[in-house]
PDB file of C-alpha atoms and ligand atoms in Angstrom:
ATOM      1  CA  MET G   1     -18.578   4.905   9.335  1.00 98.00           C
ATOM      2  CA  ARG G   2     -22.153   4.803   7.699  1.00 98.00           C
ATOM      3  CA  PHE G   3     -22.860   6.123   4.181  1.00 98.00           C
ATOM      4  CA  ASP G   4     -26.368   6.711   2.922  1.00 98.00           C
ATOM      5  CA  VAL G   5     -26.673   7.421  -0.801  1.00 98.00           C
ATOM      6  CA  VAL G   6     -29.707   8.974  -2.497  1.00 98.00           C
ATOM      7  CA  THR G   7     -29.480   7.676  -6.021  1.00 98.00           C
ATOM      8  CA  LEU G   8     -31.580   6.439  -8.964  1.00 98.00           C
ATOM      9  CA  PHE G   9     -29.003   3.886  -9.674  1.00 98.00           C
ATOM     10  CA  PRO G  10     -28.331   2.021  -6.203  1.00 98.00           C
ATOM     11  CA  GLU G  11     -26.820  -1.122  -7.992  1.00 98.00           C
ATOM     12  CA  LEU G  12     -24.331   1.177  -9.602  1.00 98.00           C
ATOM     13  CA  VAL G  13     -23.210   2.750  -6.226  1.00 99.00           C
ATOM     14  CA  GLU G  14     -23.316  -0.468  -4.281  1.00 98.00           C
ATOM     15  CA  SER G  15     -20.704  -1.919  -6.716  1.00 99.00           C
ATOM     16  CA  VAL G  16     -18.130   0.452  -5.018  1.00 98.00           C
ATOM     17  CA  GLY G  17     -18.061  -1.963  -2.206  1.00 98.00           C
ATOM     18  CA  ALA G  18     -17.822  -5.220  -4.234  1.00 98.00           C
ATOM     19  CA  PHE G  19     -14.139  -5.260  -4.904  1.00 98.00           C
ATOM     20  CA  GLY G  20     -10.687  -4.887  -3.322  1.00 98.00           C
ATOM     21  CA  VAL G  21     -10.037  -2.662  -0.436  1.00 98.00           C
ATOM     22  CA  THR G  22     -13.526  -1.411   0.016  1.00 98.00           C
ATOM     23  CA  ARG G  23     -14.971  -4.992  -0.180  1.00 98.00           C
ATOM     24  CA  ARG G  24     -12.633  -6.206   2.642  1.00 98.00           C
ATOM     25  CA  ALA G  25     -13.267  -3.046   4.662  1.00 98.00           C
ATOM     26  CA  ALA G  26     -17.036  -3.912   4.418  1.00 98.00           C
ATOM     27  CA  GLU G  27     -16.466  -7.434   5.475  1.00 98.00           C
ATOM     28  CA  GLN G  28     -14.474  -6.226   8.488  1.00 98.00           C
ATOM     29  CA  GLY G  29     -17.365  -3.959   9.540  1.00 98.00           C
ATOM     30  CA  LEU G  30     -15.405  -0.769   9.071  1.00 98.00           C
ATOM     31  CA  TYR G  31     -18.262   0.896   7.263  1.00 98.00           C
ATOM     32  CA  GLU G  32     -21.897   0.271   5.992  1.00 98.00           C
ATOM     33  CA  LEU G  33     -23.268   1.451   2.706  1.00 98.00           C
ATOM     34  CA  HIS G  34     -27.068   2.024   2.258  1.00 98.00           C
ATOM     35  CA  CYS G  35     -28.727   3.223  -0.870  1.00 98.00           C
ATOM     36  CA  TRP G  36     -32.138   4.917  -1.083  1.00 98.00           C
ATOM     37  CA  ASN G  37     -34.021   5.235  -4.380  1.00 98.00           C
ATOM     38  CA  PRO G  38     -35.905   8.491  -4.718  1.00 98.00           C
ATOM     39  CA  ARG G  39     -38.139   6.765  -7.052  1.00 98.00           C
ATOM     40  CA  ARG G  40     -39.899   5.114  -4.105  1.00 98.00           C
ATOM     41  CA  TRP G  41     -41.226   8.535  -3.373  1.00 98.00           C
ATOM     42  CA  GLY G  42     -41.981   9.518  -6.789  1.00 98.00           C
ATOM     43  CA  SER G  43     -45.385  10.749  -7.998  1.00 98.00           C
ATOM     44  CA  GLY G  44     -47.949   9.159 -10.428  1.00 98.00           C
ATOM     45  CA  ALA G  45     -48.304   5.975 -12.181  1.00 97.00           C
ATOM     46  CA  HIS G  46     -44.492   6.100 -13.244  1.00 97.00           C
ATOM     47  CA  GLN G  47     -43.235   7.357  -9.696  1.00 98.00           C
ATOM     48  CA  ALA G  48     -41.856  10.228 -11.684  1.00 98.00           C
ATOM     49  CA  VAL G  49     -38.879  12.068  -9.867  1.00 98.00           C
ATOM     50  CA  ASP G  50     -38.170  14.783 -12.378  1.00 98.00           C
ATOM     51  CA  ASP G  51     -40.105  17.455 -14.204  1.00 98.00           C
ATOM     52  CA  ARG G  52     -39.448  20.308 -16.858  1.00 98.00           C
ATOM     53  CA  PRO G  53     -37.480  23.373 -15.874  1.00 98.00           C
ATOM     54  CA  TYR G  54     -39.348  26.642 -15.047  1.00 98.00           C
ATOM     55  CA  GLY G  55     -38.365  29.069 -17.492  1.00 98.00           C
ATOM     56  CA  GLY G  56     -37.942  26.545 -20.182  1.00 98.00           C
ATOM     57  CA  GLY G  57     -34.906  24.948 -21.816  1.00 97.00           C
ATOM     58  CA  PRO G  58     -33.626  21.548 -22.332  1.00 97.00           C
ATOM     59  CA  GLY G  59     -33.647  18.499 -20.112  1.00 97.00           C
ATOM     60  CA  MET G  60     -35.502  17.755 -16.757  1.00 98.00           C
ATOM     61  CA  VAL G  61     -34.681  18.726 -13.114  1.00 98.00           C
ATOM     62  CA  MET G  62     -34.940  16.384 -10.253  1.00 98.00           C
ATOM     63  CA  GLN G  63     -37.870  17.392  -7.928  1.00 98.00           C
ATOM     64  CA  TYR G  64     -37.542  18.486  -4.353  1.00 98.00           C
ATOM     65  CA  GLU G  65     -40.108  16.159  -2.790  1.00 98.00           C
ATOM     66  CA  PRO G  66     -38.663  12.590  -3.651  1.00 98.00           C
ATOM     67  CA  LEU G  67     -35.072  13.679  -2.503  1.00 98.00           C
ATOM     68  CA  ALA G  68     -36.339  15.222   0.615  1.00 98.00           C
ATOM     69  CA  ALA G  69     -38.476  12.092   1.409  1.00 98.00           C
ATOM     70  CA  ALA G  70     -35.370   9.970   0.858  1.00 98.00           C
ATOM     71  CA  LEU G  71     -33.327  12.239   3.312  1.00 98.00           C
ATOM     72  CA  ALA G  72     -36.140  12.055   5.915  1.00 98.00           C
ATOM     73  CA  ALA G  73     -36.103   8.173   5.726  1.00 98.00           C
ATOM     74  CA  ILE G  74     -32.304   8.305   6.125  1.00 98.00           C
ATOM     75  CA  ARG G  75     -32.770  10.327   9.323  1.00 97.00           C
ATOM     76  CA  GLU G  76     -35.410   7.996  10.500  1.00 97.00           C
ATOM     77  CA  ALA G  77     -33.286   4.822   9.736  1.00 97.00           C
ATOM     78  CA  ASP G  78     -30.699   6.265  12.173  1.00 94.00           C
ATOM     79  CA  PRO G  79     -31.154   9.375  14.260  1.00 89.00           C
ATOM     80  CA  GLY G  80     -27.443  10.232  14.518  1.00 90.00           C
ATOM     81  CA  PRO G  81     -26.564  13.479  12.772  1.00 89.00           C
ATOM     82  CA  ALA G  82     -25.389  12.928   9.149  1.00 93.00           C
ATOM     83  CA  ARG G  83     -23.606  15.629   7.175  1.00 98.00           C
ATOM     84  CA  VAL G  84     -25.422  15.978   3.856  1.00 98.00           C
ATOM     85  CA  ILE G  85     -23.287  16.291   0.591  1.00 98.00           C
ATOM     86  CA  ALA G  86     -24.596  16.730  -2.858  1.00 98.00           C
ATOM     87  CA  LEU G  87     -22.438  15.824  -5.877  1.00 98.00           C
ATOM     88  CA  THR G  88     -22.980  18.294  -8.517  1.00 98.00           C
ATOM     89  CA  PRO G  89     -21.040  20.000 -11.342  1.00 98.00           C
ATOM     90  CA  GLN G  90     -21.344  23.274  -9.387  1.00 98.00           C
ATOM     91  CA  GLY G  91     -19.502  21.922  -6.410  1.00 98.00           C
ATOM     92  CA  ARG G  92     -15.937  22.483  -5.381  1.00 98.00           C
ATOM     93  CA  PRO G  93     -13.597  20.115  -6.971  1.00 98.00           C
ATOM     94  CA  LEU G  94     -13.076  17.083  -4.447  1.00 98.00           C
ATOM     95  CA  ASP G  95      -9.604  17.166  -2.743  1.00 97.00           C
ATOM     96  CA  GLN G  96      -7.886  14.956  -0.019  1.00 97.00           C
ATOM     97  CA  ALA G  97      -8.416  17.598   2.619  1.00 97.00           C
ATOM     98  CA  ALA G  98     -12.229  17.379   2.150  1.00 98.00           C
ATOM     99  CA  VAL G  99     -11.796  13.405   2.071  1.00 98.00           C
ATOM    100  CA  ARG G 100      -9.911  13.493   5.279  1.00 98.00           C
ATOM    101  CA  ARG G 101     -12.549  15.478   6.961  1.00 98.00           C
ATOM    102  CA  PHE G 102     -15.441  13.308   5.656  1.00 98.00           C
ATOM    103  CA  ALA G 103     -13.564  10.152   6.969  1.00 98.00           C
ATOM    104  CA  GLY G 104     -13.556  11.627  10.485  1.00 98.00           C
ATOM    105  CA  LEU G 105     -17.494  11.716  10.561  1.00 98.00           C
ATOM    106  CA  PRO G 106     -19.533   9.025  11.869  1.00 98.00           C
ATOM    107  CA  ARG G 107     -22.089   9.458   8.950  1.00 98.00           C
ATOM    108  CA  LEU G 108     -22.219  10.985   5.494  1.00 98.00           C
ATOM    109  CA  ALA G 109     -25.309  11.394   3.466  1.00 98.00           C
ATOM    110  CA  LEU G 110     -24.645  11.649  -0.385  1.00 98.00           C
ATOM    111  CA  VAL G 111     -27.082  12.974  -2.823  1.00 98.00           C
ATOM    112  CA  CYS G 112     -26.593  12.111  -6.442  1.00 98.00           C
ATOM    113  CA  GLY G 113     -28.016  14.267  -9.143  1.00 95.00           C
ATOM    114  CA  ARG G 114     -29.173  13.090 -12.577  1.00 93.00           C
ATOM    115  CA  TYR G 115     -30.781  15.073 -15.531  1.00 94.00           C
ATOM    116  CA  GLU G 116     -29.994  18.684 -15.793  1.00 96.00           C
ATOM    117  CA  GLY G 117     -29.756  19.193 -12.028  1.00 97.00           C
ATOM    118  CA  ILE G 118     -31.480  19.188  -8.647  1.00 98.00           C
ATOM    119  CA  ASP G 119     -34.178  21.870  -7.606  1.00 98.00           C
ATOM    120  CA  GLU G 120     -32.134  24.542  -5.924  1.00 98.00           C
ATOM    121  CA  ARG G 121     -34.458  24.517  -2.976  1.00 98.00           C
ATOM    122  CA  LEU G 122     -33.450  20.998  -1.998  1.00 98.00           C
ATOM    123  CA  LEU G 123     -29.853  22.153  -2.010  1.00 98.00           C
ATOM    124  CA  GLU G 124     -30.639  25.223  -0.036  1.00 98.00           C
ATOM    125  CA  SER G 125     -32.641  23.647   2.716  1.00 98.00           C
ATOM    126  CA  GLU G 126     -31.269  20.084   2.994  1.00 98.00           C
ATOM    127  CA  VAL G 127     -27.680  19.962   1.737  1.00 98.00           C
ATOM    128  CA  ASP G 128     -24.664  21.165   3.829  1.00 98.00           C
ATOM    129  CA  GLU G 129     -22.031  20.952   1.096  1.00 98.00           C
ATOM    130  CA  GLU G 130     -21.789  20.571  -2.780  1.00 98.00           C
ATOM    131  CA  TRP G 131     -18.787  18.952  -4.376  1.00 98.00           C
ATOM    132  CA  SER G 132     -17.805  17.918  -7.917  1.00 98.00           C
ATOM    133  CA  LEU G 133     -15.222  15.530  -9.303  1.00 98.00           C
ATOM    134  CA  GLY G 134     -13.592  18.058 -11.354  1.00 98.00           C
ATOM    135  CA  ASP G 135     -14.231  20.078 -14.563  1.00 98.00           C
ATOM    136  CA  TYR G 136     -15.548  17.565 -17.102  1.00 98.00           C
ATOM    137  CA  VAL G 137     -19.189  16.384 -17.794  1.00 98.00           C
ATOM    138  CA  LEU G 138     -20.333  13.108 -16.160  1.00 98.00           C
ATOM    139  CA  SER G 139     -23.872  11.723 -16.596  1.00 98.00           C
ATOM    140  CA  GLY G 140     -24.814  12.085 -12.865  1.00 98.00           C
ATOM    141  CA  GLY G 141     -23.421  12.252  -9.408  1.00 98.00           C
ATOM    142  CA  GLU G 142     -23.044   8.511  -8.725  1.00 98.00           C
ATOM    143  CA  LEU G 143     -19.402   8.187 -10.056  1.00 98.00           C
ATOM    144  CA  ALA G 144     -18.564  11.112  -7.719  1.00 98.00           C
ATOM    145  CA  ALA G 145     -20.351   9.652  -4.698  1.00 99.00           C
ATOM    146  CA  MET G 146     -18.484   6.228  -5.267  1.00 99.00           C
ATOM    147  CA  ALA G 147     -15.093   8.342  -5.464  1.00 99.00           C
ATOM    148  CA  VAL G 148     -15.928   9.947  -2.014  1.00 99.00           C
ATOM    149  CA  ILE G 149     -16.874   6.520  -0.580  1.00 98.00           C
ATOM    150  CA  ASP G 150     -13.679   4.892  -1.970  1.00 98.00           C
ATOM    151  CA  ALA G 151     -11.384   7.618  -0.784  1.00 98.00           C
ATOM    152  CA  CYS G 152     -12.943   7.913   2.616  1.00 98.00           C
ATOM    153  CA  VAL G 153     -12.872   4.093   3.364  1.00 98.00           C
ATOM    154  CA  ARG G 154      -9.186   3.671   2.530  1.00 98.00           C
ATOM    155  CA  LEU G 155      -8.550   6.136   5.386  1.00 98.00           C
ATOM    156  CA  LEU G 156     -10.667   4.141   7.881  1.00 98.00           C
ATOM    157  CA  PRO G 157      -8.238   2.732  10.422  1.00 98.00           C
ATOM    158  CA  GLY G 158      -7.613  -1.036   9.582  1.00 98.00           C
ATOM    159  CA  ALA G 159      -8.806  -0.683   5.874  1.00 98.00           C
ATOM    160  CA  LEU G 160      -5.352  -1.039   4.293  1.00 96.00           C
ATOM    161  CA  GLY G 161      -3.440  -3.486   6.476  1.00 86.00           C
ATOM    162  CA  HIS G 162      -0.165  -3.011   8.106  1.00 67.00           C
ATOM    163  CA  ASP G 163       2.320  -1.378   5.753  1.00 57.00           C
ATOM    164  CA  ASP G 164      -0.260   1.404   5.807  1.00 56.00           C
ATOM    165  CA  SER G 165       0.429   3.273   2.713  1.00 60.00           C
ATOM    166  CA  ALA G 166      -2.378   5.617   3.443  1.00 59.00           C
ATOM    167  CA  THR G 167      -0.172   8.008   5.548  1.00 56.00           C
ATOM    168  CA  GLN G 168       2.521   7.920   2.856  1.00 56.00           C
ATOM    169  CA  ASP G 169       0.121   8.525  -0.097  1.00 58.00           C
ATOM    170  CA  SER G 170       1.495  11.311  -2.269  1.00 52.00           C
ATOM    171  CA  PHE G 171      -1.578  13.687  -1.837  1.00 53.00           C
ATOM    172  CA  THR G 172      -1.306  13.509   1.878  1.00 53.00           C
ATOM    173  CA  GLU G 173       1.961  15.105   1.372  1.00 81.00           C
ATOM    174  CA  GLY G 174       1.054  17.423  -1.488  1.00 92.00           C
ATOM    175  CA  LEU G 175       3.539  15.748  -3.962  1.00 96.00           C
ATOM    176  CA  LEU G 176       3.152  13.410  -6.766  1.00 97.00           C
ATOM    177  CA  ASP G 177       4.355   9.899  -6.159  1.00 97.00           C
ATOM    178  CA  CYS G 178       8.020   8.999  -7.548  1.00 98.00           C
ATOM    179  CA  PRO G 179       8.252   6.335 -10.235  1.00 98.00           C
ATOM    180  CA  HIS G 180       7.890   2.628  -9.242  1.00 98.00           C
ATOM    181  CA  TYR G 181       9.735  -0.542 -10.647  1.00 98.00           C
ATOM    182  CA  THR G 182       9.496  -4.110 -10.215  1.00 98.00           C
ATOM    183  CA  ARG G 183      11.321  -7.258 -11.646  1.00 98.00           C
ATOM    184  CA  PRO G 184      12.651  -7.994 -14.034  1.00 98.00           C
ATOM    185  CA  GLU G 185      15.685  -5.546 -13.806  1.00 98.00           C
ATOM    186  CA  VAL G 186      15.761  -4.964 -17.663  1.00 98.00           C
ATOM    187  CA  VAL G 187      12.533  -4.514 -19.561  1.00 98.00           C
ATOM    188  CA  ALA G 188      12.480  -3.882 -23.400  1.00 98.00           C
ATOM    189  CA  GLY G 189      16.029  -2.675 -23.149  1.00 98.00           C
ATOM    190  CA  ARG G 190      15.212  -0.160 -20.183  1.00 98.00           C
ATOM    191  CA  ALA G 191      17.049  -0.605 -16.877  1.00 98.00           C
ATOM    192  CA  VAL G 192      15.775   0.103 -13.443  1.00 98.00           C
ATOM    193  CA  PRO G 193      17.398   3.270 -12.034  1.00 98.00           C
ATOM    194  CA  PRO G 194      20.708   2.079 -10.431  1.00 98.00           C
ATOM    195  CA  GLU G 195      20.114   4.056  -7.215  1.00 98.00           C
ATOM    196  CA  LEU G 196      17.099   1.635  -6.393  1.00 98.00           C
ATOM    197  CA  LEU G 197      19.471  -1.388  -6.659  1.00 98.00           C
ATOM    198  CA  THR G 198      22.189  -0.210  -4.252  1.00 97.00           C
ATOM    199  CA  GLY G 199      20.307  -1.160  -1.072  1.00 97.00           C
ATOM    200  CA  HIS G 200      21.519   2.033   0.409  1.00 98.00           C
ATOM    201  CA  HIS G 201      18.256   3.328   2.181  1.00 98.00           C
ATOM    202  CA  ALA G 202      19.205   7.006   2.616  1.00 98.00           C
ATOM    203  CA  GLN G 203      20.292   7.213  -1.087  1.00 98.00           C
ATOM    204  CA  ILE G 204      17.106   5.488  -2.078  1.00 98.00           C
ATOM    205  CA  GLU G 205      14.962   7.856  -0.166  1.00 98.00           C
ATOM    206  CA  ARG G 206      16.843  10.927  -1.598  1.00 98.00           C
ATOM    207  CA  TRP G 207      16.374   9.603  -5.228  1.00 98.00           C
ATOM    208  CA  ARG G 208      12.511   9.210  -4.417  1.00 98.00           C
ATOM    209  CA  ARG G 209      12.279  12.635  -3.061  1.00 98.00           C
ATOM    210  CA  ARG G 210      14.074  14.056  -5.964  1.00 98.00           C
ATOM    211  CA  GLU G 211      11.888  12.116  -8.458  1.00 98.00           C
ATOM    212  CA  ALA G 212       8.726  13.160  -6.692  1.00 98.00           C
ATOM    213  CA  LEU G 213       9.718  16.731  -6.658  1.00 97.00           C
ATOM    214  CA  GLY G 214      10.678  16.700 -10.128  1.00 98.00           C
ATOM    215  CA  ARG G 215       7.655  15.161 -11.574  1.00 97.00           C
ATOM    216  CA  THR G 216       5.375  17.438  -9.521  1.00 97.00           C
ATOM    217  CA  TRP G 217       7.354  20.457 -10.916  1.00 97.00           C
ATOM    218  CA  GLU G 218       6.772  19.155 -14.502  1.00 97.00           C
ATOM    219  CA  ARG G 219       3.308  18.013 -14.257  1.00 98.00           C
ATOM    220  CA  ARG G 220       1.571  19.827 -11.290  1.00 97.00           C
ATOM    221  CA  PRO G 221       3.213  23.139 -10.728  1.00 96.00           C
ATOM    222  CA  ASP G 222       0.146  24.222  -9.070  1.00 95.00           C
ATOM    223  CA  LEU G 223       0.851  21.540  -6.221  1.00 95.00           C
ATOM    224  CA  LEU G 224       4.406  22.700  -5.881  1.00 94.00           C
ATOM    225  CA  ALA G 225       3.543  26.267  -5.413  1.00 91.00           C
ATOM    226  CA  ARG G 226       1.322  25.388  -2.465  1.00 91.00           C
ATOM    227  CA  LEU G 227       4.186  23.283  -0.820  1.00 90.00           C
ATOM    228  CA  ALA G 228       6.999  26.088  -1.002  1.00 89.00           C
ATOM    229  CA  PRO G 229       9.944  23.767  -1.038  1.00 90.00           C
ATOM    230  CA  GLY G 230      12.546  24.385   1.464  1.00 94.00           C
ATOM    231  CA  PRO G 231      16.317  24.669   0.955  1.00 97.00           C
ATOM    232  CA  GLU G 232      16.837  20.764   0.838  1.00 96.00           C
ATOM    233  CA  ASP G 233      13.946  20.292  -1.673  1.00 97.00           C
ATOM    234  CA  ALA G 234      15.134  23.210  -3.693  1.00 97.00           C
ATOM    235  CA  ALA G 235      18.646  21.591  -4.073  1.00 98.00           C
ATOM    236  CA  LEU G 236      17.044  18.283  -5.104  1.00 98.00           C
ATOM    237  CA  LEU G 237      14.888  20.135  -7.639  1.00 98.00           C
ATOM    238  CA  ASP G 238      17.970  21.838  -9.070  1.00 98.00           C
ATOM    239  CA  GLU G 239      19.481  18.583  -9.440  1.00 98.00           C
ATOM    240  CA  TYR G 240      16.403  17.082 -11.186  1.00 98.00           C
ATOM    241  CA  ARG G 241      16.424  20.104 -13.684  1.00 97.00           C
ATOM    242  CA  CYS G 242      20.171  19.545 -14.456  1.00 97.00           C
ATOM    243  CA  LEU G 243      19.739  15.788 -14.990  1.00 97.00           C
ATOM    244  CA  ARG G 244      16.819  16.574 -17.194  1.00 94.00           C
ATOM    245  CA  ARG G 245      18.752  18.958 -19.297  1.00 94.00           C
ATOM    246  CA  ASP G 246      21.823  16.712 -19.705  1.00 93.00           C
ATOM    247  CA  ALA G 247      19.590  13.657 -20.539  1.00 90.00           C
ATOM    248  CA  ALA G 248      17.688  15.719 -23.204  1.00 86.00           C
ATOM    249  CA  GLY G 249      21.019  16.849 -24.771  1.00 80.00           C
ATOM    250  CA  GLY G 250      19.660  20.266 -25.683  1.00 71.00           C
ATOM    251  CA  ARG G 251      16.347  18.656 -27.079  1.00 79.00           C
ATOM    252  CA  ASN G 252      14.456  20.402 -24.449  1.00 69.00           C
ATOM    253  CA  GLY G 253      11.915  22.848 -26.015  1.00 60.00           C
ATOM    254  CA  ASP G 254      11.804  25.467 -23.167  1.00 57.00           C
ATOM    255  CA  ASP G 255      15.293  25.624 -21.770  1.00 55.00           C
TER     256      ASP G 255
HETATM  257  C1  9D3 Q 301     -25.143  22.477 -19.693  1.00 85.76           C
HETATM  258  C2  9D3 Q 301     -24.441  22.484 -18.391  1.00 85.76           C
HETATM  259  N1  9D3 Q 301     -24.209  21.304 -17.621  1.00 85.76           N
HETATM  260  C3  9D3 Q 301     -23.704  21.569 -16.342  1.00 85.76           C
HETATM  261  C4  9D3 Q 301     -22.247  21.598 -16.208  1.00 85.76           C
HETATM  262  C5  9D3 Q 301     -25.255  20.331 -17.630  1.00 85.76           C
HETATM  263  C6  9D3 Q 301     -24.997  18.922 -16.810  1.00 85.76           C
HETATM  264  C7  9D3 Q 301     -24.040  18.173 -17.092  1.00 85.76           C
HETATM  265  C8  9D3 Q 301     -23.831  17.167 -16.230  1.00 85.76           C
HETATM  266  C9  9D3 Q 301     -25.965  18.843 -15.735  1.00 85.76           C
HETATM  267  C10 9D3 Q 301     -25.751  17.728 -15.078  1.00 85.76           C
HETATM  268  C11 9D3 Q 301     -24.705  16.793 -15.289  1.00 85.76           C
HETATM  269  C12 9D3 Q 301     -24.560  15.648 -14.529  1.00 85.76           C
HETATM  270  N2  9D3 Q 301     -23.313  15.629 -13.701  1.00 85.76           N
HETATM  271  C13 9D3 Q 301     -23.351  15.519 -12.357  1.00 85.76           C
HETATM  272  O1  9D3 Q 301     -24.395  15.465 -11.773  1.00 85.76           O
HETATM  273  C14 9D3 Q 301     -22.105  15.595 -11.731  1.00 85.76           C
HETATM  274  C15 9D3 Q 301     -20.741  15.957 -12.086  1.00 85.76           C
HETATM  275  C16 9D3 Q 301     -20.086  16.177 -13.278  1.00 85.76           C
HETATM  276  O2  9D3 Q 301     -20.780  16.211 -14.358  1.00 85.76           O
HETATM  277  N3  9D3 Q 301     -18.733  16.506 -13.353  1.00 85.76           N
HETATM  278  C17 9D3 Q 301     -18.097  16.515 -12.311  1.00 85.76           C
HETATM  279  N4  9D3 Q 301     -18.475  16.110 -11.186  1.00 85.76           N
HETATM  280  C18 9D3 Q 301     -19.773  15.838 -11.039  1.00 85.76           C
HETATM  281  S1  9D3 Q 301     -20.544  15.454  -9.536  1.00 85.76           S
HETATM  282  C19 9D3 Q 301     -22.110  15.310 -10.284  1.00 85.76           C
END
């Protein structure tokens, strides 16, 4: 897979490939990352890429021309069709379904906004989709582009090695992950849940499923609503609630 990123901070974006899974995947040739600085196509002595907003107001707006020139250079570098994504606060919040779709494409071009935003005409004429990282304020689109790249690369065949946790990842299934424990068996007076020490595989899987359902119910009811648990999961969730109530000894605020 090939990523082309239009950014005023290429070193920042390139660092996504410098560590861990994404670094190994790059070394294996599973993907290529190319950054394009629109400043190269800026105007005047300072190679400006931004100007004041029409209608007035604070901040600056990224101009059409340098961004369009960068996208033209991307198409010239490799004529294969690239889907063009812009990372903006107005985009839909990124999710695993979108990442899965991107990871199936041969090429992705990512446009990172800075300043107050991007000239709307660039978004209308050159960009296929707008995505955001969520409802909080970042300084620009770079971290969002890096998130897209990281999330895609881990889905590329061969990126994760053989135990392939990608297919088991919680969001693939729409549930939060269950808790994890490792040695030692007791830490600060807290023991590992005994179910995990039995070596009884079916019992362990049942415990993990129950904890995953319970945590999703507590922390992300929006995810659970979309999943619509079947009768077996509903029973596990009931069991979780009972255990929760007993453990709280009547100290639960809501029930
Ligand atoms: C005053 C209105 N703000 C828009 C919500 C101004 C503004 C804030 C932040 C304009 C641009 C930015 C820069 N942010 C991004 O480019 C960005 C972003 C984000 O801020 N949050 C979540 N995802 C993303 S993707 C790109």
